[in-house]
Short mmCIF file of C-alpha atoms and ligand atoms in Angstrom, two decimals:
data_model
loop_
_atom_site.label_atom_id
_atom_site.label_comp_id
_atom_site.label_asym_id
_atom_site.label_seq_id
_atom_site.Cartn_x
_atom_site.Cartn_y
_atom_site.Cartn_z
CA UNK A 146 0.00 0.00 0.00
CA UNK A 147 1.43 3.44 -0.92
CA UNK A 148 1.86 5.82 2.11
CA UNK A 149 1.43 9.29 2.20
CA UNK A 150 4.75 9.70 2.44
CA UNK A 151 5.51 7.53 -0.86
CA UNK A 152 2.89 9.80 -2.59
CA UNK A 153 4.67 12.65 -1.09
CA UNK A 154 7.75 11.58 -2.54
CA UNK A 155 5.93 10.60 -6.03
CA UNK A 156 4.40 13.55 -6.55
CA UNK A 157 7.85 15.79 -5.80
CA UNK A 158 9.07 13.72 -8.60
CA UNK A 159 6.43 14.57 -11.08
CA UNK A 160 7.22 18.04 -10.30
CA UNK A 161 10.60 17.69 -11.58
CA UNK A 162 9.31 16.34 -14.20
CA UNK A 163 6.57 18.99 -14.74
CA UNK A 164 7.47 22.77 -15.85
CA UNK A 165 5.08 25.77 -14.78
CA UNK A 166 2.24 25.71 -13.23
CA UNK A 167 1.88 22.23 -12.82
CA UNK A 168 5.02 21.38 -11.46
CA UNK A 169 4.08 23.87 -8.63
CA UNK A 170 1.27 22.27 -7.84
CA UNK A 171 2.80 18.85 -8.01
CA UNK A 172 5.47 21.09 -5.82
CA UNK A 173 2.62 22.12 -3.20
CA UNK A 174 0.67 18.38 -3.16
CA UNK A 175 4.27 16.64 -2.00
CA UNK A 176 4.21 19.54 0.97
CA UNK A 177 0.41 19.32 1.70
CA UNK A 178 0.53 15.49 1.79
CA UNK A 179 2.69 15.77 5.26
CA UNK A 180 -0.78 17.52 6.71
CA UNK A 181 -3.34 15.11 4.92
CA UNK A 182 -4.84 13.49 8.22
CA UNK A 183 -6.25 10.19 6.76
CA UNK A 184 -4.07 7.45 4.43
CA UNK A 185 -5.02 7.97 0.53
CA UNK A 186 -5.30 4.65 0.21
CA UNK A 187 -7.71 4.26 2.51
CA UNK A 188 -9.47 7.39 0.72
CA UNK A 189 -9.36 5.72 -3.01
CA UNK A 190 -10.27 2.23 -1.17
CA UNK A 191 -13.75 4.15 0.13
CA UNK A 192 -14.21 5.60 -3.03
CA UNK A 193 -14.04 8.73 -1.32
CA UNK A 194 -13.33 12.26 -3.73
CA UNK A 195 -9.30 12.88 -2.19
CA UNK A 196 -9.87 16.48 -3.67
CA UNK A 197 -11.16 16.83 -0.02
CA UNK A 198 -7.54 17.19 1.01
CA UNK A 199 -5.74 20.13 1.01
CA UNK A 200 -3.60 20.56 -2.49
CA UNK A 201 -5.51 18.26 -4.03
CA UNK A 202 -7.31 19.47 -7.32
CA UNK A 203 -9.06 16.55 -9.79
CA UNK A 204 -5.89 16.50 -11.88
CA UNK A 205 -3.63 15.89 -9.28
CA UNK A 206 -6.20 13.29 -8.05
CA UNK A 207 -6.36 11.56 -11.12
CA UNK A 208 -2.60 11.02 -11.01
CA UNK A 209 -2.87 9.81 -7.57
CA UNK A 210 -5.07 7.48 -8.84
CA UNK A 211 -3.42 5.82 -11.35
CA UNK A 212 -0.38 5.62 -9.16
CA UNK A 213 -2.90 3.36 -6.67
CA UNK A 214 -4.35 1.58 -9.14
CA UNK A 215 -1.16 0.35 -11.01
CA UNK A 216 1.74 0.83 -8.41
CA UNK A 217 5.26 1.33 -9.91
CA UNK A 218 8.31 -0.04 -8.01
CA UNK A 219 9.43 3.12 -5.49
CA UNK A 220 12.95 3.93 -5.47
CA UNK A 221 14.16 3.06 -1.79
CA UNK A 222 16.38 6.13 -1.98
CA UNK A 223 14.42 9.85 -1.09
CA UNK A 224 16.82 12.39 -1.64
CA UNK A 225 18.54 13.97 1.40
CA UNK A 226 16.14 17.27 1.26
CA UNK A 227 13.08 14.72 1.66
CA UNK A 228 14.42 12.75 3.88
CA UNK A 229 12.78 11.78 7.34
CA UNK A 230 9.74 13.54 7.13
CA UNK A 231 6.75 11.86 9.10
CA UNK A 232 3.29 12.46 7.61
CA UNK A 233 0.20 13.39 10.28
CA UNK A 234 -1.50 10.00 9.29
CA UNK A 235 1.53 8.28 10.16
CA UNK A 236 1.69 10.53 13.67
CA UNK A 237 -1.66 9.71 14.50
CA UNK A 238 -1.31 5.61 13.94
CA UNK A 239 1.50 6.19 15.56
CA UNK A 240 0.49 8.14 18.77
CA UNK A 241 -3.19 6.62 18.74
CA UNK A 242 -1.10 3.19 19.73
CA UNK A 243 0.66 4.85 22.68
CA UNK A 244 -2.17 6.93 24.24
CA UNK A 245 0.08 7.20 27.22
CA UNK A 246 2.98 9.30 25.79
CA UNK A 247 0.75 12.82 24.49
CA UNK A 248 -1.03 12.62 27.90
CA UNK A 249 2.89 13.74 28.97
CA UNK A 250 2.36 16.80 26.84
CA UNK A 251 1.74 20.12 28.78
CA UNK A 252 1.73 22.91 26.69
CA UNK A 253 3.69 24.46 23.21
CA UNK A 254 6.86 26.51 23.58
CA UNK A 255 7.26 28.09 20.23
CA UNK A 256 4.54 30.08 18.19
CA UNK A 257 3.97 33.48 16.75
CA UNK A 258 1.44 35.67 16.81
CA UNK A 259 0.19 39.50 14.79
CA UNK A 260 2.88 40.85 17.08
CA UNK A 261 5.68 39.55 14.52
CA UNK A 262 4.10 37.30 11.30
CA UNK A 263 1.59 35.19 13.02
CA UNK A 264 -2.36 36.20 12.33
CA UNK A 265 -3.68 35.24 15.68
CA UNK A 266 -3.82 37.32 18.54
CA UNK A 267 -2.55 35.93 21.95
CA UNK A 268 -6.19 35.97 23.41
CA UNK A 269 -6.39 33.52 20.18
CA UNK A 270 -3.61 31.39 20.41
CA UNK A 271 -5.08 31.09 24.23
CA UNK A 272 -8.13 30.19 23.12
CA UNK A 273 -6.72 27.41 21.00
CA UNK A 274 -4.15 25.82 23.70
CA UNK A 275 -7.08 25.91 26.02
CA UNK A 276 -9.19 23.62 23.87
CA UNK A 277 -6.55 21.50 24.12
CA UNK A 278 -6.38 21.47 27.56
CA UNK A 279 -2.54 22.50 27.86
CA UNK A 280 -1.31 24.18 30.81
CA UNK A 281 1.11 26.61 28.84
CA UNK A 282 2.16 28.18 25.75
CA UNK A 283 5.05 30.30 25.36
CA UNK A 284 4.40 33.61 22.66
CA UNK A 285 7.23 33.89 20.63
CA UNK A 286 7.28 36.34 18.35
CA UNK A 287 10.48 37.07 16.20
CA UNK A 288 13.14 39.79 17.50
CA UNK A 289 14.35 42.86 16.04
CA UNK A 290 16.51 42.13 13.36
CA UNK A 291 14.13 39.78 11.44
CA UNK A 292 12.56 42.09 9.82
CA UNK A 293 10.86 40.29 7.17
CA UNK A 294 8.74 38.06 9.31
CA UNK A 295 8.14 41.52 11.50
CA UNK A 296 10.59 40.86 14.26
CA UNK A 297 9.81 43.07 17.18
CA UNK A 298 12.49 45.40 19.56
CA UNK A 299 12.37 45.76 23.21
CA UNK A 300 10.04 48.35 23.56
CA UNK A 301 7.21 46.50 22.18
CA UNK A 302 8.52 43.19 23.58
CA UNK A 303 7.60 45.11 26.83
CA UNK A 304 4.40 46.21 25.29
CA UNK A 305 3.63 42.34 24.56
CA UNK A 306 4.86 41.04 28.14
CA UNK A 307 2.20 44.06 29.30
CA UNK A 308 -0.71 42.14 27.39
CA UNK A 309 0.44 38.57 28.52
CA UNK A 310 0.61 39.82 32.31
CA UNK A 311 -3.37 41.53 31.57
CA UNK A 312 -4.31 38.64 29.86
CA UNK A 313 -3.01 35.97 32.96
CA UNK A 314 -4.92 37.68 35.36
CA UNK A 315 -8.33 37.87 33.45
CA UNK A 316 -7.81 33.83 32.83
CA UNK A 317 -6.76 33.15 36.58
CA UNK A 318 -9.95 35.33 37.38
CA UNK A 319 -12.30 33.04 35.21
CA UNK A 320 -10.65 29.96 36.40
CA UNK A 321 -8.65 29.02 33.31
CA UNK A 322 -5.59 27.03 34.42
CA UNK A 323 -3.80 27.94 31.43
CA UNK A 324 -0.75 30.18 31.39
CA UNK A 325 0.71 32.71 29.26
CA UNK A 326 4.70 32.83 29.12
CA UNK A 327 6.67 35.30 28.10
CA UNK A 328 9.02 34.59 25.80
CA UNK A 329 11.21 35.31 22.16
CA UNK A 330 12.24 33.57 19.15
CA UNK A 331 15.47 35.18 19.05
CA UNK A 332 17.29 35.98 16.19
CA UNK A 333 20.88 34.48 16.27
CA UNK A 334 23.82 35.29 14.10
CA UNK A 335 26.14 32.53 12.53
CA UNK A 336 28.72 33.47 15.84
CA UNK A 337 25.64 32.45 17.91
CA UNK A 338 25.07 36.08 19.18
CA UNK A 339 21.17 37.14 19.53
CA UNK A 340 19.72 40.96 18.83
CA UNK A 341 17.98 41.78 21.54
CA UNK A 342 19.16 43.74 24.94
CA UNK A 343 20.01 41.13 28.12
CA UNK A 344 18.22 43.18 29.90
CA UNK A 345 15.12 42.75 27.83
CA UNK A 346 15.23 39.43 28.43
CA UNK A 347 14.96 39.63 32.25
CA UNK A 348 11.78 39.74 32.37
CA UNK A 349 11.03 36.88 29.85
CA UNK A 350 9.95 33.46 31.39
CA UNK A 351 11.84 31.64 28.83
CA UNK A 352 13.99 32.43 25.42
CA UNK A 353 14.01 30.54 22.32
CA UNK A 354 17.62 31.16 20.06
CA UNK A 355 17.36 30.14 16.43
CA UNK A 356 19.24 30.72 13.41
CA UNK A 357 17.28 32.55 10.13
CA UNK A 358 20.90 33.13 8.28
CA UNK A 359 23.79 31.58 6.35
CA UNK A 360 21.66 28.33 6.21
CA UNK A 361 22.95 26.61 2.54
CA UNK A 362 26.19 26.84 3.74
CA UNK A 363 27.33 22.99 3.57
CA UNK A 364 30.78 23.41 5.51
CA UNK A 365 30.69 21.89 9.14
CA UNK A 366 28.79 24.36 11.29
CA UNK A 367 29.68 22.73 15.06
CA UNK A 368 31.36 25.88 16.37
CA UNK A 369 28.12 27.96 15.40
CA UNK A 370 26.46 25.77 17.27
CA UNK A 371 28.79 25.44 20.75
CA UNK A 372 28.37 29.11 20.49
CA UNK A 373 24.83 29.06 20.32
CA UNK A 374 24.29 27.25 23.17
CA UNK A 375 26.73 28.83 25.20
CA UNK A 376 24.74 31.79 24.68
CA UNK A 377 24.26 32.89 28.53
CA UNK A 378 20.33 34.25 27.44
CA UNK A 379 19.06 31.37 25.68
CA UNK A 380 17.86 28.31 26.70
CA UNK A 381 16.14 26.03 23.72
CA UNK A 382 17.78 26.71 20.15
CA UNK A 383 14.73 26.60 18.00
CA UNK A 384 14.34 24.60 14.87
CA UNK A 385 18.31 23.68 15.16
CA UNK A 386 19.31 22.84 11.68
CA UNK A 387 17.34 25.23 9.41
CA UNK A 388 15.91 22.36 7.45
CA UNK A 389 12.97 23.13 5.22
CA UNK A 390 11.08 20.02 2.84
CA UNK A 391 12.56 20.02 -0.34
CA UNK A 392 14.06 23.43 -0.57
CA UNK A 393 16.81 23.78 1.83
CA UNK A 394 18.93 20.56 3.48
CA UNK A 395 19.54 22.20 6.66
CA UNK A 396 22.93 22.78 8.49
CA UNK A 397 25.61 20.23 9.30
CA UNK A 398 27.82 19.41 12.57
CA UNK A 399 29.13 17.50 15.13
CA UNK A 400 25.90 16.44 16.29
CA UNK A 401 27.62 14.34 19.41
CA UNK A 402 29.46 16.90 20.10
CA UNK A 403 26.76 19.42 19.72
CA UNK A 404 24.71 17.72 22.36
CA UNK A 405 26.75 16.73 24.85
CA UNK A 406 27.45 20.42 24.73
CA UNK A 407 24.09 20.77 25.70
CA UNK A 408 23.92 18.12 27.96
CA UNK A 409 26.70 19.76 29.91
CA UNK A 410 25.25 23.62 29.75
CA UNK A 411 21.70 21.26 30.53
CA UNK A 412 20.00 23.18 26.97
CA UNK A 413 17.38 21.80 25.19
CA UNK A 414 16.99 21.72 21.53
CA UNK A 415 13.92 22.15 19.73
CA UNK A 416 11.86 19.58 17.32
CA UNK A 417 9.82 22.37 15.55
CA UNK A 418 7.22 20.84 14.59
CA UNK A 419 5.94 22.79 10.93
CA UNK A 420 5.27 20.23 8.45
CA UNK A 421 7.98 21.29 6.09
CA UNK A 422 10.39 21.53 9.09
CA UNK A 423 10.31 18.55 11.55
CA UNK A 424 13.68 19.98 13.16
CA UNK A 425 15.06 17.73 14.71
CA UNK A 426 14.37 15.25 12.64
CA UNK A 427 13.65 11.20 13.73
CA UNK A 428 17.70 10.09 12.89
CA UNK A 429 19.52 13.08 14.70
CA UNK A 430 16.72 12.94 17.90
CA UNK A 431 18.18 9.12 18.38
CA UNK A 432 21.87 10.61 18.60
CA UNK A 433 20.59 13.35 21.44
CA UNK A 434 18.90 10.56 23.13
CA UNK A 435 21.91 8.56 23.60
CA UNK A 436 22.93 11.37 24.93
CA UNK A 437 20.84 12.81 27.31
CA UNK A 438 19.58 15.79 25.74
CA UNK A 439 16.62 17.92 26.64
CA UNK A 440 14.48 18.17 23.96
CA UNK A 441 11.62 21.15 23.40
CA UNK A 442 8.53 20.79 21.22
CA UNK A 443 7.27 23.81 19.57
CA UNK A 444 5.04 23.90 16.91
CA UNK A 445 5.92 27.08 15.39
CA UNK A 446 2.18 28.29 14.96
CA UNK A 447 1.09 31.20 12.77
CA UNK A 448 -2.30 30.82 13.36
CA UNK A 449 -4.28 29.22 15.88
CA UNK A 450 -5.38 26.21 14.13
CA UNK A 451 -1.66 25.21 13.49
CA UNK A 452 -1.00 24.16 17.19
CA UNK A 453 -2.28 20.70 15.77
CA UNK A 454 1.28 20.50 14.11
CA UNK A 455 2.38 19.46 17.63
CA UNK A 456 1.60 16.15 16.83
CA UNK A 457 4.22 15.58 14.31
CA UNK A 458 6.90 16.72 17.10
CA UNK A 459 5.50 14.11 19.58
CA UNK A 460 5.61 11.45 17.07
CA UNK A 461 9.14 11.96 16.21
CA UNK A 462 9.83 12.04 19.86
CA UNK A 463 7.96 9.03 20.39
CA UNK A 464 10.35 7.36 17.51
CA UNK A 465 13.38 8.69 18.62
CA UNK A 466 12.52 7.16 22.05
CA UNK A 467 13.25 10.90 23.46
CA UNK A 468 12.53 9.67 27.79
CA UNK A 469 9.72 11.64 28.97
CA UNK A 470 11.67 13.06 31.70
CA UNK A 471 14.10 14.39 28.81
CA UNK A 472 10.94 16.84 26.84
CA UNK A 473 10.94 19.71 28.84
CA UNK A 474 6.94 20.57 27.96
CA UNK A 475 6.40 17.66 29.49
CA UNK A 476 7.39 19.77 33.33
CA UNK A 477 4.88 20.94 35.10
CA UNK A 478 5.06 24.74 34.70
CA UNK A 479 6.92 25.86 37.94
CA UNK A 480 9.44 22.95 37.22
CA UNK A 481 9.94 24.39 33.13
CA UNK A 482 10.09 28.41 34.96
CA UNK A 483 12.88 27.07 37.02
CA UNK A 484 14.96 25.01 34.41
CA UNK A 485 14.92 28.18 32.72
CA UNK A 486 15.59 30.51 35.69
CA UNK A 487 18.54 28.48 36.66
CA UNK A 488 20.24 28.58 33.56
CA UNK A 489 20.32 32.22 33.65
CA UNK A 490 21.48 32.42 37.01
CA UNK A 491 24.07 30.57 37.17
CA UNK A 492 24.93 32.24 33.26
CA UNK A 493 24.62 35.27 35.21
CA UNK A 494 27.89 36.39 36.25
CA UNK A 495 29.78 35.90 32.96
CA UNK A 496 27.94 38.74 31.82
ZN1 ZN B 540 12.32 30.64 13.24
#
């Protein structure tokens, strides 16, 4: 039976195969078929219409199809900037088999919101956690110097943490257990530097570090990385290698070394969770498990609706065999405020 990852990986063929307009939406069905929630097979087998699912037009499913109906031999080999991709029907088998392990899951600790380039509003993204019963999000809008995805400066990081703090008490009031956190995606350089003041940061309940530059370069990238996480005001690099589904590869290193680094500064890294990222992916969360590493899901929400991505990020956790102990949103909130605290303390006086 063909996956949706096999018809993922079929249809980014055809679009190499394809010119124009078709071979972008070939292009856009390989991406959408990570977020299609039910098999296709099972779909065609029902004799149910697939142009239900999202990039799916009646040419497209006419090609899908024929590739059902008269299956040609796959080549075992997905290219690198494919590779390791889970689908959300494959996350859901997956995670509907171990109830247990997303009844760990607490809240989301990376997702944006109108402040920078998301289009929910906190109250929103709130709203959404909430119906999922989590006990925390962290906001985490992009800093100053990302300009293109509207990357905000202190002042109106202080502005946001303002709203947050408003919107807490109003919750707490109506009984809502959920809470707010303050946080940042912020904006490293390649030497592992962020843009925004430490003293901004103070007040921030945790900070998210991730990298948005110099990310084709295909040269060993370990010391960017030691740096990085030696970065006294972060504590979770976000999305760590850059990776995005069949346009960019994403940056190599030392991965060993990289997290026993973070083992020993006790860092987490980050399985964003976005459909095209899935960073860290499956093969490179087994190598920080044999380590030791804390891990961070965040789902990288731009709208409400996409905290369902978080699914993907507990499957490949649940793959990896990632302990429980090891996910940080798996802490109870005053235990996750603390891990956090402590690393800046004791980064404190290096300052
Ligand atoms: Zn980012």
């Amino acid at each position: 039976m063909l996956s949706n990852t096999n018809i993922a990986e079929l249809l980014a063929k055809q679009a190499q195969r394809e010119t124009g307009i078709l071979s972008r939406a070939f292009r856009r069905a390989a991406r959408s078929a990570f977020l299609w929630p039910e098999n296709v097979s099972d779909l065609a087998a029902q004799n149910r219409s697939l142009t239900e699912l999202r990039g799916i037009g009646p040419f497209i499913e006419r090609q899908i199809l024929h590739w059902i109906d008269k299956p040609l031999r796959l080549s075992s080999k997905i290219p690198a900037i494919r590779q390791d991709f889970i689908s959300l029907a494959e996350a859901r088998q997956l995670l509907a088999k171990n109830p247990a392990w997303s009844k760990n899951l607490r809240g989301d600790l990376q997702m944006h919101t109108r402040w920078s380039d998301g289009s929910g509003t906190i109250a929103e993204m709130a709203n959404a956690a909430n119906q999922r019963s989590y006990e925390y999000i962290a906001i985490t809008d992009h800093s100053r110097s990302l300009k293109i995805a509207g990357g905000i400066d202190e002042r109106t990081l202080k502005k946001q943490g303002a709203e947050i703090t408003k919107l807490n008490i109003l919750a707490s009031k109506s009984g809502a257990k959920l809470i707010v956190l303050r946080s940042v995606e912020m904006n490293l350089n390649p030497r592992g530097e962020g843009d925004m003041s430490p003293k901004s940061l103070a007040p921030l309940d945790i900070v998210l570090g991730s990298f948005h530059s110099s990310l084709r370069t295909l040269q060993d990238q370990t010391e960017r990385y030691l740096a990085a996480l030696r970065n006294p005001n972060i504590q979770i690099l976000g999305h760590p290698r850059g990776r995005i589904y069949n346009y960019r590869i994403g940056l190599n290193a030392d991965w060993p070394r990289v997290f026993a680094e973070a083992v020993k500064l006790d860092k987490a890294l980050e399985i964003d969770c976005y459909p095209d990222r899935q960073d860290l992916n499956v093969n490179l969360l087994k190598v920080a498990r044999e380590h030791g590493t804390r891990i961070s899901l965040g789902t990288d929400a731009h709208h409400p609706w996409q905290l369902g991505f978080i699914e993907l990020g507990l499957a490949a956790a649940l793959k990896a065999k990632i302990p429980p102990e090891r996910i940080v949103n798996f802490l109870p909130v005053l235990d996750l405020k603390m891990w956090a605290r402590q690393k800046r303390d004791r980064e404190a006086p290096r300052q």
